[in-house]
CSV table of C-alpha atoms and ligand atoms in Angstrom, one decimal:
chain,number,residue,atom,x,y,z
Y,968,UNK,CA,0.0,0.0,0.0
Y,969,UNK,CA,1.0,3.6,-0.3
Y,970,UNK,CA,-0.7,5.4,2.5
Y,971,UNK,CA,0.8,8.6,1.4
Y,972,UNK,CA,1.2,9.0,-2.4
Y,973,UNK,CA,3.8,11.3,-3.8
Y,974,UNK,CA,1.0,13.6,-5.0
Y,975,UNK,CA,-0.8,13.8,-1.7
Y,976,UNK,CA,2.5,14.3,0.1
Y,977,UNK,CA,3.3,17.2,-2.1
Y,978,UNK,CA,-0.2,18.6,-1.7
Y,979,UNK,CA,0.1,18.1,2.0
Y,980,UNK,CA,3.4,20.0,2.2
Y,981,UNK,CA,2.1,22.9,0.1
Y,982,UNK,CA,-1.0,23.1,2.3
Y,983,UNK,CA,1.2,23.0,5.3
Y,984,UNK,CA,3.4,25.8,4.2
Y,985,UNK,CA,0.2,27.9,3.7
Y,986,UNK,CA,-1.2,26.8,7.0
Y,987,UNK,CA,1.9,26.8,9.3
Y,988,UNK,CA,2.3,30.6,9.9
Y,989,UNK,CA,-1.3,30.9,10.8
Y,990,UNK,CA,-1.2,28.0,13.2
Y,991,UNK,CA,2.0,29.4,14.9
Y,992,UNK,CA,0.7,32.8,15.4
Y,993,UNK,CA,-2.7,31.7,16.7
Y,994,UNK,CA,-3.6,30.9,20.3
Y,995,UNK,CA,-3.2,27.2,19.7
Y,996,UNK,CA,0.6,27.5,19.5
Y,997,UNK,CA,2.3,24.0,19.4
Y,998,UNK,CA,5.9,24.6,20.6
Y,999,UNK,CA,6.9,21.0,20.1
Y,1000,UNK,CA,6.7,21.5,16.4
Y,1001,UNK,CA,8.3,24.9,16.3
Y,1002,UNK,CA,12.0,25.6,15.7
Y,1003,UNK,CA,13.7,28.0,18.0
Y,1004,UNK,CA,13.2,30.9,15.6
Y,1005,UNK,CA,9.6,30.0,14.9
Y,1006,UNK,CA,9.0,29.7,18.7
Y,1007,UNK,CA,10.5,33.1,19.4
Y,1008,UNK,CA,8.5,34.7,16.6
Y,1009,UNK,CA,5.3,33.1,17.6
Y,1010,UNK,CA,5.8,33.9,21.3
Y,1011,UNK,CA,5.8,37.6,20.5
Y,1012,UNK,CA,2.5,37.4,18.7
Y,1013,UNK,CA,0.8,34.9,21.0
Y,1014,UNK,CA,-1.5,36.2,23.7
Y,1015,UNK,CA,-1.0,32.9,25.6
Y,1016,UNK,CA,2.6,33.9,26.2
Y,1017,UNK,CA,3.4,35.9,29.3
Y,1018,UNK,CA,6.7,37.0,30.8
Y,1019,UNK,CA,9.5,39.3,30.4
Y,1020,UNK,CA,12.6,39.3,28.2
Y,1021,UNK,CA,13.3,35.8,26.8
Y,1022,UNK,CA,11.6,33.9,29.7
Y,1023,UNK,CA,8.2,32.8,28.8
Y,1024,UNK,CA,5.2,31.1,30.4
Y,1025,UNK,CA,3.6,29.0,27.8
Y,1026,UNK,CA,0.4,27.1,27.9
Y,1027,UNK,CA,1.2,23.5,27.0
Y,1028,UNK,CA,-2.2,22.1,26.3
Y,1029,UNK,CA,-3.7,23.5,29.5
Y,1030,UNK,CA,-0.6,23.3,31.7
Y,1031,UNK,CA,1.5,26.5,32.2
Y,1032,UNK,CA,5.2,26.0,32.0
Y,1033,UNK,CA,8.2,28.3,31.9
Y,1034,UNK,CA,10.5,28.3,28.9
Y,1035,UNK,CA,13.9,30.1,28.9
Y,1036,UNK,CA,15.2,31.4,25.6
Y,1037,UNK,CA,18.6,32.1,24.3
Y,1038,UNK,CA,17.7,35.7,23.4
Y,1039,UNK,CA,17.9,36.6,27.1
Y,1040,UNK,CA,21.6,36.0,26.8
Y,1041,UNK,CA,23.2,37.9,24.0
Y,1042,UNK,CA,26.8,36.9,23.4
Y,1043,UNK,CA,28.4,39.9,25.1
Y,1044,UNK,CA,26.3,39.3,28.2
Y,1045,UNK,CA,27.2,35.6,28.2
Y,1046,UNK,CA,30.9,36.4,27.9
Y,1047,UNK,CA,30.7,39.0,30.7
Y,1048,UNK,CA,28.8,36.6,33.0
Y,1049,UNK,CA,31.5,33.8,32.6
Y,1050,UNK,CA,34.5,36.1,32.4
Y,1051,UNK,CA,36.0,34.8,35.6
Y,1052,UNK,CA,35.1,31.2,35.0
Y,1053,UNK,CA,36.9,28.2,33.5
Y,1054,UNK,CA,34.5,25.6,32.2
Y,1055,UNK,CA,36.2,22.2,32.8
Y,1056,UNK,CA,34.6,19.7,30.6
Y,1057,UNK,CA,35.3,16.2,32.0
Y,1058,UNK,CA,34.9,13.6,29.3
Y,1059,UNK,CA,34.9,14.1,25.6
Y,1060,UNK,CA,32.2,11.7,24.2
Y,1061,UNK,CA,29.3,12.9,22.1
Y,1062,UNK,CA,28.2,15.6,24.6
Y,1063,UNK,CA,31.7,16.7,25.5
Y,1064,UNK,CA,32.4,17.3,21.8
Y,1065,UNK,CA,29.2,19.2,21.1
Y,1066,UNK,CA,29.0,21.2,24.3
Y,1067,UNK,CA,32.7,21.9,24.5
Y,1068,UNK,CA,33.1,23.2,20.9
Y,1069,UNK,CA,29.9,25.3,21.2
Y,1070,UNK,CA,31.0,26.9,24.5
Y,1071,UNK,CA,34.5,27.5,22.9
Y,1072,UNK,CA,32.9,29.1,19.8
Y,1073,UNK,CA,30.8,31.3,22.1
Y,1074,UNK,CA,34.2,32.8,23.3
Y,1075,UNK,CA,34.2,31.2,26.8
Y,1076,UNK,CA,37.2,29.9,28.6
Y,1077,UNK,CA,36.9,26.1,28.2
Y,1078,UNK,CA,39.3,23.3,29.0
Y,1079,UNK,CA,38.9,19.5,28.5
Y,1080,UNK,CA,39.8,16.8,31.0
Y,1081,UNK,CA,40.1,13.2,29.8
Y,1082,UNK,CA,42.2,10.0,30.3
Y,1083,UNK,CA,45.6,10.7,28.9
Y,1084,UNK,CA,46.1,8.9,25.6
Y,1085,UNK,CA,42.6,7.4,25.5
Y,1086,UNK,CA,40.3,7.6,22.5
Y,1087,UNK,CA,38.8,10.9,23.8
Y,1088,UNK,CA,42.2,12.5,24.2
Y,1089,UNK,CA,43.0,11.7,20.5
Y,1090,UNK,CA,39.6,13.1,19.4
Y,1091,UNK,CA,40.0,16.2,21.5
Y,1092,UNK,CA,43.4,16.9,19.9
Y,1093,UNK,CA,41.8,16.4,16.5
Y,1094,UNK,CA,39.2,19.1,17.5
Y,1095,UNK,CA,42.0,21.6,18.3
Y,1096,UNK,CA,42.3,21.2,22.1
Y,1097,UNK,CA,45.9,21.7,23.0
Y,1098,UNK,CA,47.6,19.4,25.5
Y,1099,UNK,CA,48.9,21.4,28.5
Y,1100,UNK,CA,46.9,24.5,27.4
Y,1101,UNK,CA,43.3,23.5,27.0
Y,1102,UNK,CA,43.5,19.7,27.3
Y,1103,UNK,CA,44.5,18.0,30.6
Y,1104,UNK,CA,44.2,14.7,32.5
Y,1105,UNK,CA,41.0,14.6,34.4
Y,1106,UNK,CA,42.3,15.5,37.9
Y,1107,UNK,CA,44.3,18.5,36.6
Y,1108,UNK,CA,41.3,19.9,34.6
Y,1109,UNK,CA,39.1,19.7,37.6
Y,1110,UNK,CA,41.8,21.6,39.6
Y,1111,UNK,CA,41.9,24.3,37.0
Y,1112,UNK,CA,38.1,24.6,36.5
Y,1113,UNK,CA,35.5,26.7,38.3
Y,1114,UNK,CA,32.6,25.0,36.6
Y,1115,UNK,CA,33.1,21.2,36.5
Y,1116,UNK,CA,31.0,19.7,33.7
Y,1117,UNK,CA,30.9,16.0,34.3
Y,1118,UNK,CA,30.4,14.5,30.9
Y,1119,UNK,CA,32.0,11.2,31.5
Y,1120,UNK,CA,29.8,8.2,30.6
Y,1121,UNK,CA,27.3,7.6,33.4
Y,1122,UNK,CA,29.1,4.4,34.5
Y,1123,UNK,CA,32.4,6.3,34.5
Y,1124,UNK,CA,31.0,9.1,36.6
Y,1125,UNK,CA,30.3,6.5,39.3
Y,1126,UNK,CA,33.7,4.6,38.9
Y,1127,UNK,CA,35.7,7.8,39.0
Y,1128,UNK,CA,33.7,9.5,41.8
Y,1129,UNK,CA,36.1,8.5,44.7
Y,1130,UNK,CA,38.9,10.4,42.9
Y,1131,UNK,CA,36.8,13.2,41.5
Y,1132,UNK,CA,34.8,14.1,44.6
Y,1133,UNK,CA,37.6,15.5,46.8
Y,1134,UNK,CA,38.6,17.9,43.9
Y,1135,UNK,CA,35.2,19.5,43.8
Y,1136,UNK,CA,36.0,22.2,46.4
Y,1137,UNK,CA,33.9,25.0,47.8
Y,1138,UNK,CA,33.2,27.8,45.2
Y,1139,UNK,CA,33.1,25.4,42.2
Y,1140,UNK,CA,29.9,24.5,40.4
Y,1141,UNK,CA,29.2,20.9,39.6
Y,1142,UNK,CA,27.3,20.4,36.3
Y,1143,UNK,CA,25.7,17.3,34.8
Y,1144,UNK,CA,23.8,16.5,31.6
Y,1145,UNK,CA,21.8,13.7,33.1
Y,1146,UNK,CA,20.3,13.2,36.6
Y,1147,UNK,CA,21.5,9.6,36.6
Y,1148,UNK,CA,24.5,9.7,38.9
Y,1149,UNK,CA,22.9,12.0,41.6
Y,1150,UNK,CA,19.4,10.5,41.6
Y,1151,UNK,CA,20.5,6.8,41.8
Y,1152,UNK,CA,23.1,7.6,44.5
Y,1153,UNK,CA,22.5,4.3,46.3
Y,1154,UNK,CA,23.9,2.5,43.2
Y,1155,UNK,CA,26.3,5.1,41.8
Y,1156,UNK,CA,27.6,6.4,45.2
Y,1157,UNK,CA,27.8,9.9,43.6
Y,1158,UNK,CA,27.0,12.2,46.5
Y,1159,UNK,CA,27.9,15.9,45.7
Y,1160,UNK,CA,29.8,17.8,48.4
Y,1161,UNK,CA,27.3,20.0,50.4
Y,1162,UNK,CA,29.0,23.3,49.7
Y,1163,UNK,CA,28.8,23.6,45.9
Y,1164,UNK,CA,26.0,24.4,43.5
Y,1165,UNK,CA,24.8,21.3,41.6
Y,1166,UNK,CA,23.0,21.9,38.3
Y,1167,UNK,CA,21.9,20.2,35.2
Y,1168,UNK,CA,21.6,21.0,31.5
Y,1169,UNK,CA,20.3,18.0,29.5
Y,1170,UNK,CA,20.2,18.6,25.8
Y,1171,UNK,CA,17.3,16.6,24.2
Y,1172,UNK,CA,19.5,15.0,21.5
Y,1173,UNK,CA,22.9,13.6,20.8
Y,1174,UNK,CA,26.0,15.7,21.2
Y,1175,UNK,CA,26.4,15.7,17.4
Y,1176,UNK,CA,23.0,17.4,17.1
Y,1177,UNK,CA,23.9,19.8,19.8
Y,1178,UNK,CA,26.8,20.8,17.5
Y,1179,UNK,CA,25.0,20.8,14.2
Y,1180,UNK,CA,22.1,22.9,15.4
Y,1181,UNK,CA,24.5,25.4,16.9
Y,1182,UNK,CA,26.4,25.7,13.7
Y,1183,UNK,CA,23.1,26.2,11.8
Y,1184,UNK,CA,22.4,29.1,14.1
Y,1185,UNK,CA,19.5,27.3,15.7
Y,1186,UNK,CA,20.0,25.6,19.0
Y,1187,UNK,CA,18.8,22.4,20.6
Y,1188,UNK,CA,16.1,22.3,23.3
Y,1189,UNK,CA,17.4,21.3,26.7
Y,1190,UNK,CA,16.0,20.8,30.2
Y,1191,UNK,CA,17.5,22.6,33.2
Y,1192,UNK,CA,17.4,21.7,36.8
Y,1193,UNK,CA,19.0,22.6,40.1
Y,1194,UNK,CA,19.8,19.9,42.7
Y,1195,UNK,CA,21.6,22.1,45.2
Y,1196,UNK,CA,21.7,25.9,45.4
Y,1197,UNK,CA,24.4,27.1,47.8
Y,1198,UNK,CA,25.0,30.5,46.2
Y,1199,UNK,CA,21.5,31.5,45.4
Y,1200,UNK,CA,22.5,31.8,41.8
Y,1201,UNK,CA,22.4,28.2,40.7
Y,1202,UNK,CA,19.3,28.5,38.5
Y,1203,UNK,CA,20.7,31.5,36.6
Y,1204,UNK,CA,24.0,29.8,36.2
Y,1205,UNK,CA,22.3,26.7,34.8
Y,1206,UNK,CA,20.3,28.7,32.2
Y,1207,UNK,CA,23.4,30.7,31.2
Y,1208,UNK,CA,25.4,27.4,30.8
Y,1209,UNK,CA,22.5,26.0,28.8
Y,1210,UNK,CA,22.9,28.9,26.4
Y,1211,UNK,CA,26.7,28.6,26.4
Y,1212,UNK,CA,26.6,25.0,25.3
Y,1213,UNK,CA,24.2,25.7,22.4
Y,1214,UNK,CA,20.6,25.5,23.7
Y,1215,UNK,CA,18.1,27.5,21.8
Y,1216,UNK,CA,15.5,27.2,24.5
Y,1217,UNK,CA,15.1,25.3,27.8
Y,1218,UNK,CA,12.4,23.7,29.9
Y,1219,UNK,CA,12.4,23.5,33.7
Y,1220,UNK,CA,12.7,20.1,35.3
Y,1221,UNK,CA,14.2,18.3,38.3
Y,1222,UNK,CA,17.1,15.9,38.4
Y,1223,UNK,CA,14.6,13.1,39.2
Y,1224,UNK,CA,12.1,13.9,36.5
Y,1225,UNK,CA,14.8,14.3,33.9
Y,1226,UNK,CA,16.4,10.9,34.5
Y,1227,UNK,CA,13.1,9.1,34.8
Y,1228,UNK,CA,11.7,10.5,31.5
Y,1229,UNK,CA,15.0,10.1,29.7
Y,1230,UNK,CA,15.6,6.5,30.6
Y,1231,UNK,CA,12.0,5.7,29.9
Y,1232,UNK,CA,11.9,7.5,26.6
Y,1233,UNK,CA,15.0,6.0,25.1
Y,1234,UNK,CA,14.0,2.5,26.1
Y,1235,UNK,CA,10.6,3.2,24.7
Y,1236,UNK,CA,9.5,5.1,21.6
Y,1237,UNK,CA,12.9,6.7,20.9
Y,1238,UNK,CA,14.8,3.5,20.4
Y,1239,UNK,CA,13.8,0.3,22.1
Y,1240,UNK,CA,10.1,0.2,21.2
Y,1241,UNK,CA,10.8,1.4,17.7
Y,1242,UNK,CA,13.3,-1.4,17.0
Y,1243,UNK,CA,10.9,-3.9,18.6
Y,1244,UNK,CA,7.9,-2.7,16.6
Y,1245,UNK,CA,9.7,-2.4,13.3
Y,1246,UNK,CA,11.0,-6.0,13.8
Y,1247,UNK,CA,7.6,-7.4,14.8
Y,1248,UNK,CA,5.8,-5.8,11.8
Y,1249,UNK,CA,8.6,-6.9,9.4
Y,1250,UNK,CA,8.6,-10.5,10.6
Y,1251,UNK,CA,4.9,-10.9,10.1
Y,1252,UNK,CA,5.1,-9.5,6.6
Y,1253,UNK,CA,7.9,-12.0,5.8
Y,1254,UNK,CA,6.1,-14.9,7.3
Y,1255,UNK,CA,3.2,-14.1,5.0
Y,1256,UNK,CA,5.3,-14.2,1.9
Y,1257,UNK,CA,6.3,-10.6,1.3
Y,1258,UNK,CA,9.7,-9.9,-0.1
Y,1259,UNK,CA,12.4,-8.3,2.1
Y,1260,UNK,CA,12.2,-5.1,0.0
Y,1261,UNK,CA,8.4,-4.9,0.3
Y,1262,UNK,CA,8.5,-5.6,4.0
Y,1263,UNK,CA,11.2,-3.1,4.6
Y,1264,UNK,CA,9.5,-0.4,2.5
Y,1265,UNK,CA,6.2,-0.8,4.3
Y,1266,UNK,CA,7.8,-0.8,7.7
Y,1267,UNK,CA,10.8,1.5,7.8
Y,1268,UNK,CA,11.3,3.4,4.6
Y,1269,UNK,CA,7.9,4.9,4.3
Y,1270,UNK,CA,7.9,5.7,8.0
Y,1271,UNK,CA,11.2,7.5,8.2
Y,1272,UNK,CA,11.2,9.1,4.7
Y,1273,UNK,CA,7.7,10.2,4.4
Y,1274,UNK,CA,5.4,10.0,7.4
Y,1275,UNK,CA,7.5,10.6,10.5
Y,1276,UNK,CA,8.9,13.9,9.1
Y,1277,UNK,CA,5.3,15.1,8.7
Y,1278,UNK,CA,4.5,14.2,12.3
Y,1279,UNK,CA,7.6,16.1,13.4
Y,1280,UNK,CA,6.7,19.1,11.3
Y,1281,UNK,CA,3.0,19.4,11.7
Y,1282,UNK,CA,1.6,16.8,14.2
Y,1283,UNK,CA,-0.3,13.5,14.1
Y,1284,UNK,CA,-3.6,14.9,13.0
Y,1285,UNK,CA,-2.0,16.5,10.0
Y,1286,UNK,CA,-0.3,13.3,8.9
Y,1287,UNK,CA,-3.6,11.4,9.2
Y,1288,UNK,CA,-5.2,14.1,7.1
Y,1289,UNK,CA,-2.5,13.9,4.5
Y,1290,UNK,CA,-2.9,10.2,3.8
Y,1291,UNK,CA,-5.5,8.3,1.8
Y,1292,UNK,CA,-8.9,7.8,3.3
Y,1293,UNK,CA,-8.3,4.0,3.3
Y,1294,UNK,CA,-5.1,4.4,5.3
Y,1295,UNK,CA,-6.6,6.9,7.7
Y,1296,UNK,CA,-9.6,4.7,8.6
Y,1297,UNK,CA,-7.4,1.7,9.4
Y,1298,UNK,CA,-4.9,3.8,11.3
Y,1299,UNK,CA,-7.6,5.4,13.4
Y,1300,UNK,CA,-9.1,2.0,14.2
Y,1301,UNK,CA,-5.8,0.3,15.1
Y,1302,UNK,CA,-4.2,3.0,17.2
Y,1303,UNK,CA,-6.3,2.2,20.3
Y,1304,UNK,CA,-5.5,-1.5,19.9
Y,1305,UNK,CA,-1.8,-0.8,19.9
Y,1306,UNK,CA,-2.2,1.6,22.8
Y,1307,UNK,CA,-4.1,-0.9,24.9
Y,1308,UNK,CA,-1.5,-3.6,24.1
Y,1309,UNK,CA,1.4,-1.3,25.0
Y,1310,UNK,CA,0.3,0.5,28.1
Y,1311,UNK,CA,1.2,-2.4,30.4
Y,1312,UNK,CA,4.6,-2.7,28.7
Y,1313,UNK,CA,5.2,1.0,29.3
Y,1314,UNK,CA,4.0,0.8,32.9
Y,1315,UNK,CA,6.4,-2.1,33.5
Y,1316,UNK,CA,9.2,0.0,31.9
Y,1317,UNK,CA,8.5,3.1,34.0
Y,1318,UNK,CA,8.6,1.0,37.2
Y,1319,UNK,CA,11.8,-0.6,36.1
Y,1320,UNK,CA,13.3,2.9,35.7
Y,1321,UNK,CA,11.9,4.2,39.0
Y,1322,UNK,CA,13.0,1.3,41.1
Y,1323,UNK,CA,16.6,1.5,39.7
Y,1324,UNK,CA,16.6,-1.8,37.8
Y,1325,UNK,CA,17.5,0.0,34.6
Y,1326,UNK,CA,20.3,1.9,36.3
Y,1327,UNK,CA,21.8,-1.2,37.8
Y,1328,UNK,CA,21.8,-3.0,34.5
Y,1329,UNK,CA,23.4,0.1,32.8
Y,1330,UNK,CA,26.1,0.4,35.5
Y,1331,UNK,CA,26.9,-3.3,35.3
Y,1332,UNK,CA,27.2,-3.4,31.5
Y,1333,UNK,CA,28.8,0.0,30.9
Y,1334,UNK,CA,31.2,-0.6,33.8
Y,1335,UNK,CA,32.7,-3.7,32.3
Y,1336,UNK,CA,36.2,-3.3,31.0
Y,1337,UNK,CA,35.0,-5.1,27.8
Y,1338,UNK,CA,31.9,-2.8,27.4
Y,1339,UNK,CA,33.0,-1.5,24.0
Y,1340,UNK,CA,33.5,-5.1,22.6
Y,1341,UNK,CA,30.3,-6.4,24.2
Y,1342,UNK,CA,28.3,-3.5,22.7
Y,1343,UNK,CA,29.9,-4.0,19.3
Y,1344,UNK,CA,28.9,-7.7,19.4
Y,1345,UNK,CA,25.2,-6.8,20.1
Y,1346,UNK,CA,25.1,-4.0,17.5
Y,1347,UNK,CA,26.6,-6.4,14.9
Y,1348,UNK,CA,23.7,-8.8,15.6
Y,1349,UNK,CA,21.2,-6.0,14.8
Y,1350,UNK,CA,23.1,-4.9,11.8
Y,1351,UNK,CA,23.0,-8.5,10.6
Y,1352,UNK,CA,19.2,-8.9,11.0
Y,1353,UNK,CA,17.5,-9.3,7.6
Y,1354,UNK,CA,15.4,-6.2,8.0
Y,1355,UNK,CA,18.5,-4.0,8.3
Y,1356,UNK,CA,20.4,-5.8,5.6
Y,1357,UNK,CA,17.5,-5.3,3.3
Y,1358,UNK,CA,17.5,-1.6,4.4
Y,1359,UNK,CA,21.0,-1.1,3.2
Y,1360,UNK,CA,20.0,-2.1,-0.3
Y,1361,UNK,CA,16.9,0.1,-0.2
Y,1362,UNK,CA,18.9,3.0,1.0
Y,1363,UNK,CA,21.5,2.5,-1.8
Y,1364,UNK,CA,18.7,3.2,-4.3
Y,1365,UNK,CA,17.9,6.6,-3.0
Y,1366,UNK,CA,18.9,9.4,-5.4
Y,1367,UNK,CA,20.9,11.2,-2.6
Y,1368,UNK,CA,22.6,8.0,-1.5
Y,1369,UNK,CA,26.1,8.3,-0.1
Y,1370,UNK,CA,28.0,5.1,0.7
Y,1371,UNK,CA,28.4,4.5,4.5
N,178,NAP,N1,24.9,11.0,24.1
N,178,NAP,C1,23.7,11.6,24.3
N,178,NAP,O1,22.9,11.5,23.4
N,178,NAP,C2,23.3,12.3,25.6
N,178,NAP,C3,22.3,13.2,25.6
N,178,NAP,C4,22.0,13.9,26.7
N,178,NAP,C5,22.7,13.7,27.9
N,178,NAP,N2,23.8,12.8,27.9
N,178,NAP,C6,24.6,12.6,29.1
N,178,NAP,O2,25.8,13.3,28.9
N,178,NAP,C7,26.8,12.6,29.6
N,178,NAP,C8,27.9,12.2,28.7
N,178,NAP,O3,27.4,11.3,27.7
N,178,NAP,P1,28.2,11.0,26.3
N,178,NAP,O4,27.2,10.2,25.5
N,178,NAP,O5,28.7,12.3,25.8
N,178,NAP,O6,29.4,10.3,26.8
N,178,NAP,P2,29.8,8.7,26.7
N,178,NAP,O7,30.1,8.4,25.3
N,178,NAP,O8,28.8,7.9,27.4
N,178,NAP,O9,31.2,8.8,27.6
N,178,NAP,C9,32.3,9.1,27.0
N,178,NAP,C10,33.4,9.6,27.9
N,178,NAP,O10,33.6,8.9,29.1
N,178,NAP,C11,35.0,8.5,29.2
N,178,NAP,N3,35.1,7.3,30.0
N,178,NAP,C12,34.5,6.1,29.9
N,178,NAP,N4,34.9,5.3,30.9
N,178,NAP,C13,35.8,6.0,31.6
N,178,NAP,C14,36.6,5.6,32.7
N,178,NAP,N5,36.5,4.5,33.3
N,178,NAP,N6,37.5,6.6,33.2
N,178,NAP,C15,37.5,7.8,32.6
N,178,NAP,N7,36.8,8.2,31.6
N,178,NAP,C16,36.0,7.3,31.1
N,178,NAP,C17,35.4,8.3,27.8
N,178,NAP,O11,36.8,8.5,27.7
N,178,NAP,P3,37.7,7.5,26.9
N,178,NAP,O12,37.6,7.8,25.4
N,178,NAP,O13,39.1,7.7,27.4
N,178,NAP,O14,37.2,6.1,27.1
N,178,NAP,C18,34.7,9.5,27.1
N,178,NAP,O15,35.4,10.7,27.3
N,178,NAP,C19,26.1,11.4,30.3
N,178,NAP,O16,25.7,11.8,31.6
N,178,NAP,C20,24.9,11.2,29.4
N,178,NAP,O17,23.9,10.5,30.0
N,178,NAP,C21,24.1,12.1,26.7
């Protein structure tokens, strides 16, 4: 089937481009679908938006929430605010790379601390961090920093804490991008010293996206939280750091809410559930005699290339409206069946997050000395599944195909 023909997709997009500005400037603003610039523009025109400067109270489907925007922090103000600070980025994985380069490009004083001669050290050198000037072993970087940005892997944050903790002295700020270590302290043993501000900026995307959106002049959306406010300025510092690392706008959260929703989401619809659903649908098609290409196209290709971008841009109702009447009827009927079947699974998942089971599994696996090899083995198994092998061939036929 082709639930969304090329013609109807084109019509849909045309209609959307006519409709979008009206929707965004009307009272029914839907921030989740708006880019930073659209959000900022719409906020000015929207009577539901209250607040001063870049801080806004927005009505999210009946619940009022505060959103902090980058435009409250012009570059000169940001640089002035951090003029006496050294941002010590500990760890240089995906987030270290994105956040570090963005803060450096924003003209702030940034240094990187990683294991000497590890993979991250090599990558940091490649990105222009200079050993002895802006790149140091972890302990030395913490000693030199005023804001300690702990961007080690979550398992490494726990493993290194006995060495790191005594170096986080009074007057420094401790920063995380995940509530993991602090919230699950019984398992991680990460208990921040009582005399420092402890804050969080969690970008809602990979560090690569943090970097790409910054370079495009846009900015990722992040959540911000304060765990411990010793100076009275922790919240302001968190928001300013959010801007420094490349956020376009930020939502309020707590360490606990951030980690629960994040662990839940990535195990659910963001990754785990998607892989599970794709595979289930594909397998049934194959069992019923459909070819790999047909099964892949009806499961992954049409979803990712045609329908999901429309949901991202304009919402689910819009996507339903843009497809054929036949497709729409079936999708409307089957959605509640999938919902009913999945709610118990999601409830089980949330509980597994809340009671720390997911944390313990993650710490055990990612704390192994062989975690890179063990992970590579599991990912190779996925890569080798028929669905994804078929996908490689389908992708190679796309006009804009670039070999991996
Ligand atoms: N990735 C995301 O999409 C994302 C999004 C939002 C928030 N976060 C959060 O951001 C933080 C960083 O995540 P990430 O994905 O950027 O990093 P990551 O890839 O999980 O971690 C990489 C860093 O940890 C270091 N490391 C690992 N084991 C170590 C050990 N035993 N001792 C010292 N260093 C060790 C690595 O150094 P070597 O190269 O030397 O091994 C590397 O610099 C985490 O709290 C994560 O939850 C991540």
